[in-house]
Short mmCIF file of C-alpha atoms and ligand atoms in Angstrom, two decimals:
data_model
loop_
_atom_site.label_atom_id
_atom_site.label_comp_id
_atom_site.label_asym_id
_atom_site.label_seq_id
_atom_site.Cartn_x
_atom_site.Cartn_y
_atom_site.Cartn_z
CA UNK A 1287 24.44 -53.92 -100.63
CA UNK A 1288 26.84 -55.55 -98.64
CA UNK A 1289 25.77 -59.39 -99.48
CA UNK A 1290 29.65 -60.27 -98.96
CA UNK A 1291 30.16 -64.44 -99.43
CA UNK A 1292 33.10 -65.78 -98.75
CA UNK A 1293 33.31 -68.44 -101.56
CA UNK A 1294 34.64 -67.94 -105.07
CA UNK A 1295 32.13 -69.35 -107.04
CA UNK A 1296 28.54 -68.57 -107.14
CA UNK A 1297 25.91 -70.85 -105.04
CA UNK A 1298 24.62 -73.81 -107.14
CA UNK A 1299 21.12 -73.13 -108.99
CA UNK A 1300 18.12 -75.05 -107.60
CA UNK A 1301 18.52 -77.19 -110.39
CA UNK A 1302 22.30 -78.21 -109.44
CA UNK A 1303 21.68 -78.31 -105.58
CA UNK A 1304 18.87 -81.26 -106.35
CA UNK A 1305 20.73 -83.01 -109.46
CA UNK A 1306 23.26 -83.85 -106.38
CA UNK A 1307 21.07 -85.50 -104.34
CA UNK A 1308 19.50 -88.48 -105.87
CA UNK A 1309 16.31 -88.13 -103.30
CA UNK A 1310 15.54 -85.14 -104.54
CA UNK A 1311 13.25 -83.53 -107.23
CA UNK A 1312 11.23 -80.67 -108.37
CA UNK A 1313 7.77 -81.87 -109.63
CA UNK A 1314 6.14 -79.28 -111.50
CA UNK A 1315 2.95 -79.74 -109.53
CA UNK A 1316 3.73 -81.45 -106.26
CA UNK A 1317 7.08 -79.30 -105.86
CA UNK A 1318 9.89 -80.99 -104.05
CA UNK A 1319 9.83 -84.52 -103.35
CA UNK A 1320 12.06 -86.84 -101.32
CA UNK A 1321 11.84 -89.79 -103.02
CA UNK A 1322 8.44 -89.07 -105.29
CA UNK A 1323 7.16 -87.96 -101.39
CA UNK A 1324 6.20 -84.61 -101.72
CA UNK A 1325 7.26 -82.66 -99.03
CA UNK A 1326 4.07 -80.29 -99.10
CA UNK A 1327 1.88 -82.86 -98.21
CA UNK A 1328 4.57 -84.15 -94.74
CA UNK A 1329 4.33 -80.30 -93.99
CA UNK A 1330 0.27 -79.95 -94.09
CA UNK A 1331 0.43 -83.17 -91.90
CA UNK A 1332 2.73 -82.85 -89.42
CA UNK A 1333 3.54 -79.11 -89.45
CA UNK A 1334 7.28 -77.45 -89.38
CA UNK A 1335 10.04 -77.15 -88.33
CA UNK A 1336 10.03 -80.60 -89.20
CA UNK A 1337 13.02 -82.79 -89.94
CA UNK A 1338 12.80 -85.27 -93.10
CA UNK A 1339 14.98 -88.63 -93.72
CA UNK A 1340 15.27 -90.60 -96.16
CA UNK A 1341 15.61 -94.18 -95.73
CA UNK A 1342 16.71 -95.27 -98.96
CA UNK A 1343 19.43 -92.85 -99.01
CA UNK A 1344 20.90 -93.79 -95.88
CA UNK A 1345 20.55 -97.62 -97.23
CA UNK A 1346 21.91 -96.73 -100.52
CA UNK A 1347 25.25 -94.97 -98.26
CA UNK A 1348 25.29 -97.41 -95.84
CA UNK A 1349 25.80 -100.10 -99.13
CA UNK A 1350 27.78 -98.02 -101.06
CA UNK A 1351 30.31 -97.85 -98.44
CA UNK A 1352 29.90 -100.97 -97.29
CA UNK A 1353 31.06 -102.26 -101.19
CA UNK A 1354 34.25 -99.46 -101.26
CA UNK A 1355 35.68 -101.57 -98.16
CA UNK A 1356 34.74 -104.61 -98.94
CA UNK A 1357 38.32 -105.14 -100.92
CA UNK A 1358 40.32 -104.14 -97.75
CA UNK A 1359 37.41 -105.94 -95.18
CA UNK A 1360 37.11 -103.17 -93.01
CA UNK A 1361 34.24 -103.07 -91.44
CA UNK A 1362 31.66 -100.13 -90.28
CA UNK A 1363 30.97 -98.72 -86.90
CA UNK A 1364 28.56 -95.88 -87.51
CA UNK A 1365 29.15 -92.89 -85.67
CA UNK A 1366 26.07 -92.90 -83.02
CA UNK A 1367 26.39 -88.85 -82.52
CA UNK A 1368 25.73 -87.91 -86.25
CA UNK A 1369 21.90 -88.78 -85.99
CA UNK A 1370 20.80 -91.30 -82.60
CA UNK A 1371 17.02 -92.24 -84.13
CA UNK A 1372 16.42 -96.03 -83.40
CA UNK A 1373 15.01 -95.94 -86.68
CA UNK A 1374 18.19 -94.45 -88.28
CA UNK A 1375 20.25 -97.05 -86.34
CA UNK A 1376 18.08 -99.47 -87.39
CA UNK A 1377 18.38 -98.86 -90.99
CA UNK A 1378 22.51 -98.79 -90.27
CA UNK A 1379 22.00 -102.20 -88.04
CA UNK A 1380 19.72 -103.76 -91.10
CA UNK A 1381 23.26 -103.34 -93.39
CA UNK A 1382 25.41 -104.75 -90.98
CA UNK A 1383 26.73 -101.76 -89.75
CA UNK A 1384 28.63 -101.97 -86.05
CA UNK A 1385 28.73 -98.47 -83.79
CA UNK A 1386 30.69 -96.19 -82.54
CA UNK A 1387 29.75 -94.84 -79.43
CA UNK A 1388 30.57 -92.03 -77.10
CA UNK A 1389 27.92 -91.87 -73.97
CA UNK A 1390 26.52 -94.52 -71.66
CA UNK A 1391 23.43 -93.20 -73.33
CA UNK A 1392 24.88 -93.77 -76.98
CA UNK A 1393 25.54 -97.34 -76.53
CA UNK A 1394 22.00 -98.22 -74.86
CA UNK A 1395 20.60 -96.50 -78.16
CA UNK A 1396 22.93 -98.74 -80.06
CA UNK A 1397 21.74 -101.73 -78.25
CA UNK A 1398 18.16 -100.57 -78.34
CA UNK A 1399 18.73 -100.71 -82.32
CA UNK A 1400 19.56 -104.60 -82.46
CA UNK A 1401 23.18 -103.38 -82.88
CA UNK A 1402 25.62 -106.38 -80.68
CA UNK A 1403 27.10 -105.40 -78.28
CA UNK A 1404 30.49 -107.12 -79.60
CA UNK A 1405 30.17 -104.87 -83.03
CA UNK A 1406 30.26 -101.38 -81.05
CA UNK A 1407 33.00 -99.67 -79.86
CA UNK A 1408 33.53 -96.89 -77.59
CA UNK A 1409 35.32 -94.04 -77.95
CA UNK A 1410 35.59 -90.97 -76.17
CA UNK A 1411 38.02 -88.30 -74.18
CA UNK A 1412 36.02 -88.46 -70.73
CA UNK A 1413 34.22 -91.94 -70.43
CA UNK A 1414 33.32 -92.09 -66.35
CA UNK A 1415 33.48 -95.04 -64.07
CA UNK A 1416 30.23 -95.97 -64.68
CA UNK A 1417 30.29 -95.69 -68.72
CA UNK A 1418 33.02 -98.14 -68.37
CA UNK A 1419 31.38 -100.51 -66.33
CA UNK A 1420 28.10 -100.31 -68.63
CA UNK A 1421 30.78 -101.19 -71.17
CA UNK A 1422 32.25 -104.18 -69.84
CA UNK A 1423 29.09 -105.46 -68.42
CA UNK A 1424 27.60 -105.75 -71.60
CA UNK A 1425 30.87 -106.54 -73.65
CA UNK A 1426 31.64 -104.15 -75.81
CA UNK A 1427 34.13 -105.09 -78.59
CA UNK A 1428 36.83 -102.63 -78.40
CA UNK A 1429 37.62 -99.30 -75.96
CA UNK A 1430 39.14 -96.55 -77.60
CA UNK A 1431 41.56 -95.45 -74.66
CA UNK A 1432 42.36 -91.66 -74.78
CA UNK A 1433 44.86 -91.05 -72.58
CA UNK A 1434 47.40 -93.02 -69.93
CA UNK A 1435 44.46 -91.61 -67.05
CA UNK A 1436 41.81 -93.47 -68.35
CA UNK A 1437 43.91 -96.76 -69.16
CA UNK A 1438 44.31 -96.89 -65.24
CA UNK A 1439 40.62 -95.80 -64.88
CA UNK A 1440 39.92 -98.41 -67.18
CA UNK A 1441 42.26 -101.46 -65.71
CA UNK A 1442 40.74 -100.76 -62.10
CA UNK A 1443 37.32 -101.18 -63.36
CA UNK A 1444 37.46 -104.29 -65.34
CA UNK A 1445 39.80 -106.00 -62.91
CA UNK A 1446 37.54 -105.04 -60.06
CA UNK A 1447 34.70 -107.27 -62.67
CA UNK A 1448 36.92 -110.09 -63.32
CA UNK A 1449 36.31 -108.40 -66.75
CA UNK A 1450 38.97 -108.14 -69.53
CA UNK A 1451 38.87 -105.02 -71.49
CA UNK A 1452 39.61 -105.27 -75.48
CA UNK A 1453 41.21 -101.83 -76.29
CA UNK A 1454 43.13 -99.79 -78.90
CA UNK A 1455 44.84 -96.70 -77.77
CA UNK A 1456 43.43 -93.54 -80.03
CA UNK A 1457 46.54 -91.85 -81.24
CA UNK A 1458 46.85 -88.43 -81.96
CA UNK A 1459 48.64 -88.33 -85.23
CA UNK A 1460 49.44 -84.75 -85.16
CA UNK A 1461 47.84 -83.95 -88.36
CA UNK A 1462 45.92 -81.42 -89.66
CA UNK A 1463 42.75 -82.02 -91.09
CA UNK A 1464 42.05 -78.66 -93.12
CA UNK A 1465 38.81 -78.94 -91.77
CA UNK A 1466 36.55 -76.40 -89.32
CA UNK A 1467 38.99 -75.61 -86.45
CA UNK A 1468 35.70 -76.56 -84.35
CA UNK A 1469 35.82 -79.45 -85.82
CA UNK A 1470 39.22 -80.87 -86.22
CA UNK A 1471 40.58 -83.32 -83.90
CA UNK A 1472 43.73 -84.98 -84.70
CA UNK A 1473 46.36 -82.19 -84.14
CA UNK A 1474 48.55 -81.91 -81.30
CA UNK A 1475 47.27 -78.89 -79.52
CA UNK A 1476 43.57 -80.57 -79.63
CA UNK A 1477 42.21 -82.82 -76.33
CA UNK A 1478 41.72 -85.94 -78.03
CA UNK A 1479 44.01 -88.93 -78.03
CA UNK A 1480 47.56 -89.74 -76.67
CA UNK A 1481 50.18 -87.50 -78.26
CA UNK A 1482 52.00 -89.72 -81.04
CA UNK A 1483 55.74 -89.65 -78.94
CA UNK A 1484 54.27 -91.30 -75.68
CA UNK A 1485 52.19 -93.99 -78.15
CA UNK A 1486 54.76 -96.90 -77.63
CA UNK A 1487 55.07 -96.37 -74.44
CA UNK A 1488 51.88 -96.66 -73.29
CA UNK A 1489 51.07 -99.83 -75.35
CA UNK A 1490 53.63 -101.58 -73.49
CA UNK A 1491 52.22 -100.64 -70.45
CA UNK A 1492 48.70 -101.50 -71.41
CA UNK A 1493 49.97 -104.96 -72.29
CA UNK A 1494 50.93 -105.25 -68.48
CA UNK A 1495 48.15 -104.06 -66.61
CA UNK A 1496 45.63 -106.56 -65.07
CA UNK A 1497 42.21 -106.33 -67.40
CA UNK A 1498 43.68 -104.62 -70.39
CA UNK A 1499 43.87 -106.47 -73.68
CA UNK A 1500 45.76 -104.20 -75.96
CA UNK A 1501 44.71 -105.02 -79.40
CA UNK A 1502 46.09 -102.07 -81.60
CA UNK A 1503 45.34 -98.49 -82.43
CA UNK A 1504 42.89 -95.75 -83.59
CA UNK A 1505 43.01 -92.75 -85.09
CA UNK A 1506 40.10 -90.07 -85.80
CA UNK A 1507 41.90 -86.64 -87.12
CA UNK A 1508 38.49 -84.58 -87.83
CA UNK A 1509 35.12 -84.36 -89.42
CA UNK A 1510 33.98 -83.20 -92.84
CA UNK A 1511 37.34 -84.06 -94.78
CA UNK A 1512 37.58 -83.84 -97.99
CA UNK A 1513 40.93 -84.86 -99.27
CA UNK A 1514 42.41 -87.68 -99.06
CA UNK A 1515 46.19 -86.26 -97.66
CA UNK A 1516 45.35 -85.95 -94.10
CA UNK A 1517 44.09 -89.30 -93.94
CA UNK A 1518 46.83 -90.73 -95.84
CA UNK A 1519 49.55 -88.97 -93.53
CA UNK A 1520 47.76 -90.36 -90.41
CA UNK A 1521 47.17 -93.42 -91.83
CA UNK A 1522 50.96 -93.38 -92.80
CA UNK A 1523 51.61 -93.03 -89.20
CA UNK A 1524 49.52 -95.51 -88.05
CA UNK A 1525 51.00 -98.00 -89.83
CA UNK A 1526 54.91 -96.51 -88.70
CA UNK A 1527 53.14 -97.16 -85.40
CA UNK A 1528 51.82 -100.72 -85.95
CA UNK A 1529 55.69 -101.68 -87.34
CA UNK A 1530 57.36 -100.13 -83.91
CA UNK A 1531 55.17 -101.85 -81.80
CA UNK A 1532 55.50 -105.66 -83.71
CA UNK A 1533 59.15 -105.16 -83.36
CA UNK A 1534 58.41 -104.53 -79.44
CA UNK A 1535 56.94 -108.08 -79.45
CA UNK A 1536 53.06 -106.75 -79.31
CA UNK A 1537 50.29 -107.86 -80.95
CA UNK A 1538 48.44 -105.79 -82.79
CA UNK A 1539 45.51 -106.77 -84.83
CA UNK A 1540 43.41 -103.95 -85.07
CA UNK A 1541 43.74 -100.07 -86.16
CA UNK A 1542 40.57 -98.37 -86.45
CA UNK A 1543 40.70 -95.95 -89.04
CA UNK A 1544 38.31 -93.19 -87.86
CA UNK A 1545 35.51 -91.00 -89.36
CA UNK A 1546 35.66 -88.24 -90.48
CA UNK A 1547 34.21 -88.21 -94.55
CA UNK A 1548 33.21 -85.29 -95.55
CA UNK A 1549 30.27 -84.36 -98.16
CA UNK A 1550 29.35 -81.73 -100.38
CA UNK A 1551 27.50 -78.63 -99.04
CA UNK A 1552 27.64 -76.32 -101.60
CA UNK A 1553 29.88 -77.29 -104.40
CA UNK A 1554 32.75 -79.08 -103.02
CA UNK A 1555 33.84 -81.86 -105.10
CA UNK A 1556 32.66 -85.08 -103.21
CA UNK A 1557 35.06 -87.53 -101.30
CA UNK A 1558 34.11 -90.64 -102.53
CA UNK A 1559 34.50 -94.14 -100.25
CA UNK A 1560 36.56 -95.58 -102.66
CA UNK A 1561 39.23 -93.14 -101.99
CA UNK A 1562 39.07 -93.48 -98.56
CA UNK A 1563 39.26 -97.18 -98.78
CA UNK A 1564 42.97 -96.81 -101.49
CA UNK A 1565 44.21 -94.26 -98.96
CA UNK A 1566 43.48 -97.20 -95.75
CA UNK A 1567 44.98 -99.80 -98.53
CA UNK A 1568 47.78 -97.94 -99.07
CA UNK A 1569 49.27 -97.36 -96.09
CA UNK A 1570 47.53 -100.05 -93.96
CA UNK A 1571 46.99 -102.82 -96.58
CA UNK A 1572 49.23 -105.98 -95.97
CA UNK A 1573 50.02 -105.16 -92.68
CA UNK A 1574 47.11 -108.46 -91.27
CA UNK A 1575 44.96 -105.92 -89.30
CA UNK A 1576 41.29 -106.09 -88.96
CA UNK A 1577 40.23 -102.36 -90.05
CA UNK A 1578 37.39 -100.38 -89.10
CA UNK A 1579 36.10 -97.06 -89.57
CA UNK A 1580 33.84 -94.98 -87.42
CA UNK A 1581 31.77 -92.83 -90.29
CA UNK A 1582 29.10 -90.32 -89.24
CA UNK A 1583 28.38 -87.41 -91.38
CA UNK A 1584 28.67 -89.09 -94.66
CA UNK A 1585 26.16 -92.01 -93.96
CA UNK A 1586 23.19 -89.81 -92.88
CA UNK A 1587 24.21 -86.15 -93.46
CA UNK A 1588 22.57 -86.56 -97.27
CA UNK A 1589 19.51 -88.34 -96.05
CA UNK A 1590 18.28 -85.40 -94.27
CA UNK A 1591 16.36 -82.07 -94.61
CA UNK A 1592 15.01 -79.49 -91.88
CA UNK A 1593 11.69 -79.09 -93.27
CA UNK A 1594 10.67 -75.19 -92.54
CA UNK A 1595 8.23 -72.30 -93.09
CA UNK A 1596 8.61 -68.68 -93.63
CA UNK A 1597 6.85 -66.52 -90.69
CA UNK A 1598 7.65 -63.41 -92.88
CA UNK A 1599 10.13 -61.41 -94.54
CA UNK A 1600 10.97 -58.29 -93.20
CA UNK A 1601 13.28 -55.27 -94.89
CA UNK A 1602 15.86 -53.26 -92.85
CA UNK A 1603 17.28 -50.89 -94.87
CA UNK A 1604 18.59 -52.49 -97.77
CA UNK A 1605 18.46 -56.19 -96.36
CA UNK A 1606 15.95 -58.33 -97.03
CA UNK A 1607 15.65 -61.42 -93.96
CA UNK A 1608 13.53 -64.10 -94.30
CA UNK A 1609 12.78 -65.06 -91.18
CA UNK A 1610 11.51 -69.21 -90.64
CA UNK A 1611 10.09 -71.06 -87.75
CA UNK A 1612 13.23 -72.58 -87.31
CA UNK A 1613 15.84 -71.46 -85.88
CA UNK A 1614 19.88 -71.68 -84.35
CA UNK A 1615 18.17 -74.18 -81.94
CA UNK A 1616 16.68 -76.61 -84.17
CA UNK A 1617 19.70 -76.46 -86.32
CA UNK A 1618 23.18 -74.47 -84.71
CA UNK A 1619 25.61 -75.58 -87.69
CA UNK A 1620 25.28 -72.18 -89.38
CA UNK A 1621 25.87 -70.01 -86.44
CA UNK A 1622 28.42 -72.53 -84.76
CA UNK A 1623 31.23 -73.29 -87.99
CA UNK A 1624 29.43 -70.82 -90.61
CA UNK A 1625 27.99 -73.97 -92.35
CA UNK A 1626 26.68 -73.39 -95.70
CA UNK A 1627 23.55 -75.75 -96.57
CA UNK A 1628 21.76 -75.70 -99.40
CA UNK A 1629 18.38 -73.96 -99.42
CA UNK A 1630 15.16 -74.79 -101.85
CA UNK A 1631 11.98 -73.62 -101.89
CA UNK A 1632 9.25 -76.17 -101.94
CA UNK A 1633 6.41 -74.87 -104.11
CA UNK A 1634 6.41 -75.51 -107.75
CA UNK A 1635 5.78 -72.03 -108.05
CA UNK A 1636 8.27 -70.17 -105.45
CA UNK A 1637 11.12 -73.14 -108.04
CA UNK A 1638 10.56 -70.83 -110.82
CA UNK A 1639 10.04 -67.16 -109.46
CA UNK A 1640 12.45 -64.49 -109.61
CA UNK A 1641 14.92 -64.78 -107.64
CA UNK A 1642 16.02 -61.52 -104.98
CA UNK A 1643 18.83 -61.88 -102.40
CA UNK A 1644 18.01 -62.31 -98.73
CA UNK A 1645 19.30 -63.09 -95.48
CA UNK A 1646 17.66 -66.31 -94.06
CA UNK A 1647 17.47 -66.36 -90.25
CA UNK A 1648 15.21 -68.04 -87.16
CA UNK A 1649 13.69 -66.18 -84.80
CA UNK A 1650 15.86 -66.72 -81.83
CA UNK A 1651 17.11 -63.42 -80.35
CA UNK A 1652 20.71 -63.55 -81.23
CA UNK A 1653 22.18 -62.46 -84.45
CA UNK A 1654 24.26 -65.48 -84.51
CA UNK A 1655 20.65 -67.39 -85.77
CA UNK A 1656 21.46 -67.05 -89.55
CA UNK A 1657 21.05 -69.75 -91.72
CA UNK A 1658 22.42 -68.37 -94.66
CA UNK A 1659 23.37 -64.34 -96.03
CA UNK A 1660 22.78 -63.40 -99.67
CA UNK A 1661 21.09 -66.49 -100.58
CA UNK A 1662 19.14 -65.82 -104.10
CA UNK A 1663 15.52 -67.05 -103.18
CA UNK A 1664 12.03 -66.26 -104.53
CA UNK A 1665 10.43 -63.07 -102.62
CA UNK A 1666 8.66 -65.90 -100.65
CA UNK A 1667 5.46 -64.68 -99.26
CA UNK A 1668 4.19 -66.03 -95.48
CA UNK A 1669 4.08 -69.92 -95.16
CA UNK A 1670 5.84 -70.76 -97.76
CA UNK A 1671 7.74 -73.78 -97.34
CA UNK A 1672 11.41 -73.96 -97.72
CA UNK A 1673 13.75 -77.39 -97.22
CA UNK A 1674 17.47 -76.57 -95.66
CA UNK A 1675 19.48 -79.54 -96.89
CA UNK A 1676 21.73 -82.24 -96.15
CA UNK A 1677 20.69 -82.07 -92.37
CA UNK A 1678 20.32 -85.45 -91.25
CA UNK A 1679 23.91 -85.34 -89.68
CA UNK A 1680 24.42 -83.06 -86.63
CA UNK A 1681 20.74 -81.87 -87.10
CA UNK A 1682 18.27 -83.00 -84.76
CA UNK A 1683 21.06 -84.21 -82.36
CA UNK A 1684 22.36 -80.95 -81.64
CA UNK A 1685 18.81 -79.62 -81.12
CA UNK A 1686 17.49 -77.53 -78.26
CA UNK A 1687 15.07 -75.84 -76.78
CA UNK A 1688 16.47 -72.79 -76.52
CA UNK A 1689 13.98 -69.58 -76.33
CA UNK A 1690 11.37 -72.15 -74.78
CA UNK A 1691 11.30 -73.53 -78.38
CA UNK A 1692 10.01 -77.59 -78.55
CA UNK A 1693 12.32 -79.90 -80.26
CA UNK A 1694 11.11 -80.16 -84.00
CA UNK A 1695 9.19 -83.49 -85.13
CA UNK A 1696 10.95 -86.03 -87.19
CA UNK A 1697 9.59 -88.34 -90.43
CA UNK A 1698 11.25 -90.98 -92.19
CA UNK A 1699 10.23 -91.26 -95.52
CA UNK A 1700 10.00 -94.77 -97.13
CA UNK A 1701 8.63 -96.98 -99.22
CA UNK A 1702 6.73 -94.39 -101.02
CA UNK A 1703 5.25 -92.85 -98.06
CA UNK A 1704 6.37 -91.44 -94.76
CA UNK A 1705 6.10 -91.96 -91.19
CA UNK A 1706 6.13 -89.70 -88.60
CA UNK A 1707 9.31 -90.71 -86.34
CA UNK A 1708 9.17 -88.65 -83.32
CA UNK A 1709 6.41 -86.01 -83.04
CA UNK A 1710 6.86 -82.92 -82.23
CA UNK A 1711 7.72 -82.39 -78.47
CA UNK A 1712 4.43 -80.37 -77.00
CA UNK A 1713 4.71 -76.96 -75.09
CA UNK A 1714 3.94 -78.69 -71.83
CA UNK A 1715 6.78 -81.18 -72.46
CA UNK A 1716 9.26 -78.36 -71.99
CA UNK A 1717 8.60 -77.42 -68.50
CA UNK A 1718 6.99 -81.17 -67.49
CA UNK A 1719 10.04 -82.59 -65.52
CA UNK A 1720 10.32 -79.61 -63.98
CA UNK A 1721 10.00 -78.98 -59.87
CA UNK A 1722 9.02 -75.85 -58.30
CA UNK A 1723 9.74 -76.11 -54.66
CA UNK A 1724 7.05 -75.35 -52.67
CA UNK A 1725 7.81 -72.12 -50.39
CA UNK A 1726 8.75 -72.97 -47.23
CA UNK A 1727 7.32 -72.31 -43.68
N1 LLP B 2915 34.80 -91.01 -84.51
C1 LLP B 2915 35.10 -90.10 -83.56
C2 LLP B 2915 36.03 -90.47 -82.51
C3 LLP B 2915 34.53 -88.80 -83.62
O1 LLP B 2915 34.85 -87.91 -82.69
C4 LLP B 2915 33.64 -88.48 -84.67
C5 LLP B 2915 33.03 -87.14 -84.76
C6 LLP B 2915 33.33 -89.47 -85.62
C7 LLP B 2915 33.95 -90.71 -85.51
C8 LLP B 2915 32.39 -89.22 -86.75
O2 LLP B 2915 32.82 -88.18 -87.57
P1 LLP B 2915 32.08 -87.92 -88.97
O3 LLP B 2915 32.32 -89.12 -89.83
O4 LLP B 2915 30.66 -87.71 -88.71
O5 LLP B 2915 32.75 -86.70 -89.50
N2 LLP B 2915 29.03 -81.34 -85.01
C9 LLP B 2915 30.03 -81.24 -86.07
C10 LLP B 2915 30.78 -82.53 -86.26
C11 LLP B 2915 31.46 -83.04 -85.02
C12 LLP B 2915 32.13 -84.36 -85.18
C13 LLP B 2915 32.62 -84.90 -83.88
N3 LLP B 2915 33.26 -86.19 -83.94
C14 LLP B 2915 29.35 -80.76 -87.34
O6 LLP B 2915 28.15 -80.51 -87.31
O7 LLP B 2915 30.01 -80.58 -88.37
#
């Protein structure tokens, strides 16, 4: 049977995949639980595809972090794309956390959290016109500026609002991430940033032009890193960067350090904060810069599961697929960068079957909808339940509604109960902002 994985070791046990995640357990009666919730019970109430958060996890992150940069005083701006719910940004907001926004409609999300307006920034390759002005007009603490286009873009706008624009030019370090090649962004042949050679020049001009207040530099070279040597190379840079440009006769107070944590999957050793926070210190420490970073992924990405059932599981030949009522469209990081999450039955009594290797996929007619291939799960019979973790980063944000399929309900779970967040979007929601012209004549 051709069940061919691309890893070297074999997929973590049930046993392993919860021991790592400190919201999860296996109750020998109530099954899996997100913090003593059992999911069972969110699943007979609200139905699936559903997706689950927990709050205390992203509290316990959010502090976590919070305490690993406390020593060098940089400060957070959560990354707004990794999971937009007011109620996650609220939980972010509640620990002080700034953000780090790329869309008009990012930043009124931000807002609409309690987040100030001084304590986001925003970053992005293609910010229009009117983003900038929605910027400015609410005064946003920093722009990331990509590129010497949208400086003038930029410089036009504010002066044109007697507005001054705080900004930090994102840099493109030329480094390689060793991340998803989707998913890396700091290496020369990618779109974002200003290549690392035209850097100095460009800060002087910023300094010159009317409504620009250059303030320093940022840097974001990719998500889902796990080692610490790409960020200490760009951070290296960065601070090469900051020393040029003092000796110009700028000021720079300010390098923001970007995102870009990565966190275990499968069995991938975990990149702790602390790390990241000695690799900032020890290239940026001592040089009197206010630091930021822009994390997404590792804040939330644990606090989340995609809550599922199984329709049924057919046999073709020798392959076994277990097909769920989710699918590519509720969650597209499998099929997009061949993501590996973790995947746990829910039942007490599916935890301890025998276990039989199986394709999981979704019901969306492409072959690209594949969860997982060769994943050693109970023979699970119809409506069995089945979690896919460590979703609540690039889950429900990157859902559609592909194949006419409504966008999955959301719960947060805390406090020893759970909420429903967002329900699920109806049938009749799909198609109600919809116009059919009347036929004419
Ligand atoms: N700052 C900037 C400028 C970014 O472009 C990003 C992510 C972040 C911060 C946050 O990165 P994080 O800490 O979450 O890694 N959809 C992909 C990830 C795309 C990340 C895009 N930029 C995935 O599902 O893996």
């Amino acid at each position: 049977m051709d069940h061919s994985s691309s890893f070297d070791t074999p997929d973590p046990s049930y046993a392993e995949l919860i021991a790592a995640r400190p919201s999860l357990d296996m109750h020998a009666h109530d099954g899996l639980l997100m913090d003593g919730v059992p999911l069972a019970a969110i699943a007979d109430a609200v139905g699936t595809p559903s997706w689950v958060y927990s709050a205390a996890t992203i509290t316990r992150r959010a502090r976590r972090l919070r305490e690993a940069l406390a020593p060098i005083g940089a400060h957070i701006h959560y990354a707004v794309k990794a999971n937009d719910h007011l109620a996650v940004l609220g939980l972010l907001a509640a620990e002080g956390c700034g953000a780090d926004v790329v869309s008009a409609g990012e930043l009124a999300r931000a807002r609409r959290a309690g987040i100030d307006p001084a304590d986001i920034v925003f970053s992005g390759v293609g910010k229009t016109n009117g983003e900038l002005r929605e910027a400015l007009g609410c005064g946003v603490g920093q722009i990331n500026v990509e590129s010497a286009e949208e400086l003038d873009m930029l410089s036009a706008v504010a002066s044109s609002m007697g507005a001054t624009a705080r900004i930090a030019l994102r840099v493109n370090p030329d480094v390689d991430a060793g991340t998803h090649a989707k998913i890396t962004t700091g290496k020369a042949e990618n779109k974002f940033g200003i290549p690392y050679r035209d850097a100095v020049n460009l800060a002087l001009r910023a300094s010159s032009l009317p409504g620009i207040q250059f303030r320093g530099i940022a840097l974001h070279i990719g998500s889902q890193i796990l080692s610490m040597t790409p960020y200490r190379a760009a951070y290296a840079r960065a601070a090469e960067l900051v020393g040029i440009l003092r000796r110009q006769g700028l000021v720079i107070d300010v390098v923001d350090c970007g995102g870009g944590l990565g966190i275990p999957y499968r069995d991938e050793p975990a990149a702790a904060p602390e790390a990241l926070a000695g690799a900032i210190k020890a290239e940026l420490g001592g040089l009197n810069l206010k630091l930021m970073v822009e994390p997404g992924r590792w804040l939330v990405g644990p606090a989340g599961i995609l809550l599922t059932s199984v329709v049924l599981v057919k046999f073709t030949g020798e392959r076994r697929f277990v097909v769920l009522d989710a699918a590519m469209n509720d969650l597209i990081r499998p099929s997009l960068y061949e993501a590996w999450h973790g995947i746990l039955p829910v039942s007490p009594v599916d935890a301890v079957a025998p276990q039989v290797l199986a394709d999981v996929v979704g019901p969306v007619c492409e072959s690209g909808d594949t969860f997982a291939r060769g994943r050693s799960l109970p023979a699970f019979r119809p409506d069995a339940r089945v979690a896919i973790l460590d979703t609540g980063a690039y889950g429900a944000v990157m859902s559609s509604t592909y194949n006419a399929r409504p966008l999955a309900a959301q719960v947060l779970v805390a406090d020893g109960g759970w909420k429903l967040i967002r329900p699920r979007q109806s049938i009749e929601d799909l198609w109600r902002d919809e116009i059919v012209p009347a036929p004419q004549g």
